[in-house]
Short mmCIF file of C-alpha atoms in Angstrom, two decimals:
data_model
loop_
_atom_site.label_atom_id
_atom_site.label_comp_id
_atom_site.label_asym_id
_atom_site.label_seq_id
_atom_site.Cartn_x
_atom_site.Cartn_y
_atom_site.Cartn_z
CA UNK A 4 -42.37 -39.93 81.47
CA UNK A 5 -45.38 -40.19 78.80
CA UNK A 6 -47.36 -39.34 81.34
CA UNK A 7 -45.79 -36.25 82.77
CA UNK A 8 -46.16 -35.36 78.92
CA UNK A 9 -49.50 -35.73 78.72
CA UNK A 10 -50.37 -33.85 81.88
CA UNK A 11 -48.93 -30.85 80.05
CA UNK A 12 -51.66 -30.71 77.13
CA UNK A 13 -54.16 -28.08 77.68
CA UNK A 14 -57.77 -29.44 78.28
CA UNK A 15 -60.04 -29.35 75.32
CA UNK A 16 -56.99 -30.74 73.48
CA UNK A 17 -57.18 -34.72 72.62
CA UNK A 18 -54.02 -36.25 73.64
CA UNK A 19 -53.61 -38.49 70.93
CA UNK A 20 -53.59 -34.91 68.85
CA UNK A 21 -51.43 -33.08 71.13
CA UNK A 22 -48.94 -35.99 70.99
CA UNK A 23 -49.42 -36.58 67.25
CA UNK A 24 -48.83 -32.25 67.04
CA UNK A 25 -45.11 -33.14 69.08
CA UNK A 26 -44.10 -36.03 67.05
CA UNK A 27 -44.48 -33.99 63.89
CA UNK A 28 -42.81 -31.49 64.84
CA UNK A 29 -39.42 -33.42 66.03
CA UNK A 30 -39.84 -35.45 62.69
CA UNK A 31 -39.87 -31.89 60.51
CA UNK A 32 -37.18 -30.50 62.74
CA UNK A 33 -34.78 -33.83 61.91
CA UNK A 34 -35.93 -33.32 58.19
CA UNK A 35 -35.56 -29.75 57.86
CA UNK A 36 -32.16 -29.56 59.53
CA UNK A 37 -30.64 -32.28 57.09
CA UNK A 38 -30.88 -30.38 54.49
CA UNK A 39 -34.97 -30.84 53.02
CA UNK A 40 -37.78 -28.26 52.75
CA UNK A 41 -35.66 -24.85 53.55
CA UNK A 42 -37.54 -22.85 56.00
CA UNK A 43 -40.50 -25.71 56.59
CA UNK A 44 -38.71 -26.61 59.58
CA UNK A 45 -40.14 -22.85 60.78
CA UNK A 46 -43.84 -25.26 61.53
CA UNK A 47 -41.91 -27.27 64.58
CA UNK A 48 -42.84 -24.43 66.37
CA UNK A 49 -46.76 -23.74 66.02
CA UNK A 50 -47.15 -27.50 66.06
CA UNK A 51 -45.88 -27.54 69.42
CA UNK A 52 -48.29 -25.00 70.58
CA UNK A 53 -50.75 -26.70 69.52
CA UNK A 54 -50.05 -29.55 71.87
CA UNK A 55 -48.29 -26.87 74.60
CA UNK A 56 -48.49 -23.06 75.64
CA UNK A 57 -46.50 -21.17 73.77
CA UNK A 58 -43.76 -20.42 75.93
CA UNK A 59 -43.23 -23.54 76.99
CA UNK A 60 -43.11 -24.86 73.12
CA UNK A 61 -40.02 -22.72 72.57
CA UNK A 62 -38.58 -23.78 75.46
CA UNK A 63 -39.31 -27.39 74.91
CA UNK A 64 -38.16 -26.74 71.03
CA UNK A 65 -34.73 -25.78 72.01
CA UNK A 66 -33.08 -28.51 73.04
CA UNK A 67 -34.47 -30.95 70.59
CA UNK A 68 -33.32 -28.10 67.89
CA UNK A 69 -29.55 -28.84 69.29
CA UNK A 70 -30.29 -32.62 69.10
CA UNK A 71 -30.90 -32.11 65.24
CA UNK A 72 -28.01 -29.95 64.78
CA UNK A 73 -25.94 -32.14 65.99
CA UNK A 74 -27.01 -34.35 63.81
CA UNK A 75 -26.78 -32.48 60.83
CA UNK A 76 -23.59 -31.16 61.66
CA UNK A 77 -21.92 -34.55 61.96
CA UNK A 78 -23.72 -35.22 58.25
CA UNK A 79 -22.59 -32.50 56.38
CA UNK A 80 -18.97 -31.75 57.80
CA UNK A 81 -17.49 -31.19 55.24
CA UNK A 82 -19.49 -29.11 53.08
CA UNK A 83 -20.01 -25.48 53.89
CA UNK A 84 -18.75 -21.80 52.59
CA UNK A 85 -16.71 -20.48 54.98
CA UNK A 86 -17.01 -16.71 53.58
CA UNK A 87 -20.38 -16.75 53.77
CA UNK A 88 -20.81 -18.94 57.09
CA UNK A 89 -18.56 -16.52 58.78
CA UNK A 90 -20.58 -13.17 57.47
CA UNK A 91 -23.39 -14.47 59.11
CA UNK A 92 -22.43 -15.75 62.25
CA UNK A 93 -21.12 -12.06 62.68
CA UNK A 94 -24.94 -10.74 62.20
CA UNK A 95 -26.36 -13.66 63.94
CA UNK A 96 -24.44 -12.55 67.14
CA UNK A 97 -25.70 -8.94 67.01
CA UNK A 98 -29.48 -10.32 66.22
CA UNK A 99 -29.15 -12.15 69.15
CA UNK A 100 -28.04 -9.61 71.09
CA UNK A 101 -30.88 -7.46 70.38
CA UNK A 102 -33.46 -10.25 71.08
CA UNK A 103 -32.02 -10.99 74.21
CA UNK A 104 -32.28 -7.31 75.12
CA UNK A 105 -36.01 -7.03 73.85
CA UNK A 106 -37.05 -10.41 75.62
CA UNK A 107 -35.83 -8.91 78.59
CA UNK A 108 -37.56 -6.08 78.81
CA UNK A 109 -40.65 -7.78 78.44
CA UNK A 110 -40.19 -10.50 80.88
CA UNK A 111 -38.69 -7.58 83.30
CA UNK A 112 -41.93 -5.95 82.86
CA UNK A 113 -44.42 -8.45 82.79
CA UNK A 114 -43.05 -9.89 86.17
CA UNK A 115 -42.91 -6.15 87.77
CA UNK A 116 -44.88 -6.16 90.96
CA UNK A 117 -47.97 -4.21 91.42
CA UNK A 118 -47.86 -0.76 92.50
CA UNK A 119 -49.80 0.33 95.57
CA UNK A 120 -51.24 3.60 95.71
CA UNK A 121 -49.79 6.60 98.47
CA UNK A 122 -53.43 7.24 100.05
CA UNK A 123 -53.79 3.40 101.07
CA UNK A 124 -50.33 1.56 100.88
CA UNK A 125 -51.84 -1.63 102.02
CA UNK A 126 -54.67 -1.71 98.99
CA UNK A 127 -53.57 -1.80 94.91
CA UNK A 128 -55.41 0.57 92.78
CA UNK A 129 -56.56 -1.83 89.61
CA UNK A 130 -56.11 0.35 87.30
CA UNK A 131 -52.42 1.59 88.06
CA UNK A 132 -51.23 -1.70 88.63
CA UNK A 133 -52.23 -2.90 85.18
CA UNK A 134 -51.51 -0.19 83.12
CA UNK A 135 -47.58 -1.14 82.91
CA UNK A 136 -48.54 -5.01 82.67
CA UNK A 137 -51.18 -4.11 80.09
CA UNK A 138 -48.65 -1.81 78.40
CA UNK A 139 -45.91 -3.95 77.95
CA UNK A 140 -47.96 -6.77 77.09
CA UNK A 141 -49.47 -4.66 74.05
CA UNK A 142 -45.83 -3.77 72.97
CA UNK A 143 -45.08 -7.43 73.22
CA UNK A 144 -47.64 -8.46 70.81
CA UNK A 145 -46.95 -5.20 68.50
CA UNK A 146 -43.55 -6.48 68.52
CA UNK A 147 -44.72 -9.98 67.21
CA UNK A 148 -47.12 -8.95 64.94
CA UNK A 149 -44.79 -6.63 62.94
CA UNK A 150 -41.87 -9.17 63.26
CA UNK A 151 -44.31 -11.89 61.47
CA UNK A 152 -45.50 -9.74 58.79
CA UNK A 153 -42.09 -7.90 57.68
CA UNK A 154 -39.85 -11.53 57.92
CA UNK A 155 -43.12 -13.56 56.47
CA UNK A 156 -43.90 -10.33 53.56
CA UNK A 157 -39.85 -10.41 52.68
CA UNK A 158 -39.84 -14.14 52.64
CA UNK A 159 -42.43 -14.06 50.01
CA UNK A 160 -41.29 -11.77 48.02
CA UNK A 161 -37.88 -13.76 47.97
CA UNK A 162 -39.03 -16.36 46.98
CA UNK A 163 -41.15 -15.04 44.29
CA UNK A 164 -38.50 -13.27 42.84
CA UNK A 165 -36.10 -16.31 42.59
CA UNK A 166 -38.70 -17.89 41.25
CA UNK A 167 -39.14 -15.67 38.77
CA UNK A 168 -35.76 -16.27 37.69
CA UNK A 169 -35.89 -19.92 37.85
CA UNK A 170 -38.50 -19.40 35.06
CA UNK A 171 -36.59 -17.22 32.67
CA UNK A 172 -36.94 -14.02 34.39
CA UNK A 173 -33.93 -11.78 35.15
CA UNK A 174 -33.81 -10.53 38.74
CA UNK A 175 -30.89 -8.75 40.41
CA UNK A 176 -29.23 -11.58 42.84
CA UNK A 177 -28.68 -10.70 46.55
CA UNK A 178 -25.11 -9.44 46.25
CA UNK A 179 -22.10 -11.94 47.96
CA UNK A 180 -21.04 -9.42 49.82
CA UNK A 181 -20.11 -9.11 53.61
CA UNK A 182 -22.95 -6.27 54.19
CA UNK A 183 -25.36 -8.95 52.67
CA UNK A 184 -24.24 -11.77 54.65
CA UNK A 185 -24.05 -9.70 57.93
CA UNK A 186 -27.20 -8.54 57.13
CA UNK A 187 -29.56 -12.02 56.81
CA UNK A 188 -27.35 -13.51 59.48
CA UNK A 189 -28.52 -10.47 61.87
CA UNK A 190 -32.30 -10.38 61.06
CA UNK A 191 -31.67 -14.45 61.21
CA UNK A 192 -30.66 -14.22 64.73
CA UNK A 193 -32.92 -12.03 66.12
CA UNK A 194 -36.15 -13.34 64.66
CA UNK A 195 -34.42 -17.02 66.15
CA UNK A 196 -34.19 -15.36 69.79
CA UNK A 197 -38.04 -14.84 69.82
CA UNK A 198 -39.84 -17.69 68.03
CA UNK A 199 -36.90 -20.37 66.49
CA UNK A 200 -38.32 -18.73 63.33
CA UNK A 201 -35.20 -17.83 61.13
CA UNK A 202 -35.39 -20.81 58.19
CA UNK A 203 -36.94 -18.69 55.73
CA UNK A 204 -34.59 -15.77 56.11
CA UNK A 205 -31.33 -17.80 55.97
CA UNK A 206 -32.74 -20.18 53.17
CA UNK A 207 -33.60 -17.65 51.07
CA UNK A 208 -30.53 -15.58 51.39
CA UNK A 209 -27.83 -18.80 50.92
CA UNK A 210 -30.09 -19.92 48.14
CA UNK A 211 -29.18 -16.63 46.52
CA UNK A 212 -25.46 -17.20 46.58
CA UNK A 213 -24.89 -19.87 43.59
CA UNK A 214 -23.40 -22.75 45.74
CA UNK A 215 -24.06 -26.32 44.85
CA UNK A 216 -26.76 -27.65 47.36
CA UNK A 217 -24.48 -29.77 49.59
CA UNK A 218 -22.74 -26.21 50.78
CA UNK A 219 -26.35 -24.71 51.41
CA UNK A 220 -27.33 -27.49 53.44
CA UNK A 221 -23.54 -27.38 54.84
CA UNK A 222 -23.43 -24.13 55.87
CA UNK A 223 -27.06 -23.67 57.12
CA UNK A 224 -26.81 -26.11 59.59
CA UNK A 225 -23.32 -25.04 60.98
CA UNK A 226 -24.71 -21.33 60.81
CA UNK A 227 -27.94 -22.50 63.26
CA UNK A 228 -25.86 -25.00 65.27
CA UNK A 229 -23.72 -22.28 66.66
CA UNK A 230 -26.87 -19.79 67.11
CA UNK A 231 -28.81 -22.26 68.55
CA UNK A 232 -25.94 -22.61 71.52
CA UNK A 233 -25.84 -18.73 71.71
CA UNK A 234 -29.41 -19.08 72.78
CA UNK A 235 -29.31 -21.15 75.28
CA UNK A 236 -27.81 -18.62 78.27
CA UNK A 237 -30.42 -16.51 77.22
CA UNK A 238 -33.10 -19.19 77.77
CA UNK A 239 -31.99 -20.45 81.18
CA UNK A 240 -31.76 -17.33 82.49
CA UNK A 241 -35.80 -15.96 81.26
CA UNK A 242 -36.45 -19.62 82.64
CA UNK A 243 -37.97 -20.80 79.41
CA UNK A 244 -36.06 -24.11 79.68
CA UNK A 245 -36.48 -25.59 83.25
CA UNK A 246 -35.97 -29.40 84.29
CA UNK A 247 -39.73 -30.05 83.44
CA UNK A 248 -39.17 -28.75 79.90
CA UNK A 249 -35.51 -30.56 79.60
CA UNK A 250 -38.00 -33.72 80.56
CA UNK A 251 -40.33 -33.28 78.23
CA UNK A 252 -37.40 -32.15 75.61
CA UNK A 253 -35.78 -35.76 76.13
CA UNK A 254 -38.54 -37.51 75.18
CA UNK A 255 -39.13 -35.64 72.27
CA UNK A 256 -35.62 -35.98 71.30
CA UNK A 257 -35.84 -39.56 70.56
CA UNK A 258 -37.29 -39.34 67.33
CA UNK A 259 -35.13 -36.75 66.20
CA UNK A 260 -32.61 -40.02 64.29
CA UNK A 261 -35.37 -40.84 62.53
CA UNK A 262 -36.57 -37.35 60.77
CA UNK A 263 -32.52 -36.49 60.23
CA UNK A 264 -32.39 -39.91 58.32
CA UNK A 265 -35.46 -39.44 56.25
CA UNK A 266 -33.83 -35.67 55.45
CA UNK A 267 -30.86 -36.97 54.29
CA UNK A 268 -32.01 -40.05 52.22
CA UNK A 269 -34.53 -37.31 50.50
CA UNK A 270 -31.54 -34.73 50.36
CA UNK A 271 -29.10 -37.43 48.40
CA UNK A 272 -32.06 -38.93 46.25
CA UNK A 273 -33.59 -35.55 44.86
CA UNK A 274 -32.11 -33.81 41.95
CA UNK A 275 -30.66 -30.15 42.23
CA UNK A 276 -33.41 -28.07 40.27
CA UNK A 277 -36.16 -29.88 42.24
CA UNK A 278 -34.06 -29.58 45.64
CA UNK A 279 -34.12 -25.87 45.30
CA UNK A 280 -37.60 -25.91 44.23
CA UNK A 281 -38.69 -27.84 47.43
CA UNK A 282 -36.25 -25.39 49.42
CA UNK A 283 -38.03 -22.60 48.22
CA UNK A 284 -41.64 -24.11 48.80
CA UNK A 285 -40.71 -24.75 52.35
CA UNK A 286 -39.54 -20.99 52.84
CA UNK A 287 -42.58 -19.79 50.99
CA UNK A 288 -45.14 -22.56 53.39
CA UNK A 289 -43.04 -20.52 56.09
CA UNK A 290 -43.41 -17.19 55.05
CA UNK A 291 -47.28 -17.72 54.13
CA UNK A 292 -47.78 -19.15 57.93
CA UNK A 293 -46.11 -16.06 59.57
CA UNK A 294 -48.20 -13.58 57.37
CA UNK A 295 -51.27 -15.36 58.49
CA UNK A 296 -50.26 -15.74 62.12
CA UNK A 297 -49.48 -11.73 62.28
CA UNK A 298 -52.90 -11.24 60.57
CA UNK A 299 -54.60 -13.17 62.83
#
């Protein structure tokens, strides 16, 4: 099975890199989703590309995302606000809804035959044929380039704000309301249909709400346990989760005990104040990363 891994690094990639890039990653994702470093668990991602092509690291990042939740879930059962849990479940539905509808399109388009022209049916003119390709492959990255710099830009400015107010500053707090909750949980599940890239968001936002930090943990990883199943439909059916990724996935998933133990051991042993310090460090690392990446 290490083998069939391997095989799946791009060349000019060391393996001992690209499977260095894929441990990290399942070791963050067990650490983030136990409740340490907020949104860092948003780097899983881009460290799997580094060691895989990009749609093949989300598909590969899914199931070991459900490993950890599981995880985490059974960890912190008992702790979780229910009001706000069930605010944003309601928006993470609808954001999911809409990324389902916008990955789509795109995989609808970019699989679209060619077209042939009416004056020779049996040639393709070049040009017509990738126009729509072309086109929907610009809107694609349009799409991803705005979506990193608004979620990675509001993430930052989140987080500088609450910081501010950490420090003696007085900043108005993001209201506990239902609009508010319905609100992150939406943008939450949308930006987690397209790139598993919703930490920062929900961090931020439950971070926000004054509960101690065994409910934000709590309720975090109940809110992306039950997203992370709504995904999975959506997954099969694009085909970014096949029986080659599922192999690679269980591999993978293997170390997933061991970051979820280390999360949880760091979760009990670190005071509040520095807890929410780290949290918002990790959704700051997270939001700097996708301001770069939609830069870039």
């Amino acid at each position: 099975m290490l083998e069939a891994l391997t095989t799946l690094i791009p060349e000019g990639i060391p393996v001992a890199v690209g499977l260095a890039a894929l441990a990290g990653a399942v070791l963050i994702t067990g650490i983030a989703k136990s409740g340490f470093g907020g949104g860092v668990g948003i780097l899983a991602v881009p460290l799997v590309a580094v060691a895989l092509d990009a749609q093949l690291a989300v598909g590969v990042m899914l199931p070991i995302l459900l490993a950890a939740d599981l995880v985490a879930v059974a960890q912190h059962r008992r702790d979780r606000s229910a009001p706000h849990l069930r605010w944003a479940l309601i928006g993470g539905v609808l954001g999911i809804a809409v990324g389902t509808t916008l990955l789509g399109y795109f995989t609808i388009q970019e699989a679209a035959p060619p077209i042939a022209t009416a004056a020779d049916p049996g040639s393709i003119n070049s040009a017509a044929a990738l126009a729509p390709a072309t086109a929907s492959a610009a809107a694609g990255q349009s799409l991803a380039t705005a979506l990193n710099l608004t979620v990675g830009g509001v993430c930052l400015l989140l987080v500088g704000l609450q910081l501010y107010r950490m420090f003696g500053g007085r900043v108005p707090r993001i209201p506990r309301h239902r609009a508010a909750g319905i609100t992150a949980g939406g943008l939450a599940g949308f930006v987690s249909t397209l790139a598993h890239a919703a930490g920062p968001v929900m961090t931020v936002y439950i971070l926000d709400q004054g509960l101690d930090k065994r409910r934000i943990v709590g309720t975090l990883v109940l809110y992306f346990f039950v997203i992370n199943w709504f995904k999975v439909p959506t997954f099969l059916a694009l085909g970014f989760i096949t029986p080659h990724t599922l192999s690679v996935s269980g591999l993978l998933i293997l170390l997933v005990p061991l970051g979820s133990l280390l999360g949880l051991w760091l979760n009990r042993v670190i005071p509040e104040k520095p807890f929410t310090l780290v949290m918002y460090a990790g959704a700051g690392l997270a939001g700097v990363w996708l301001v770069v990446k939609g830069l870039r």
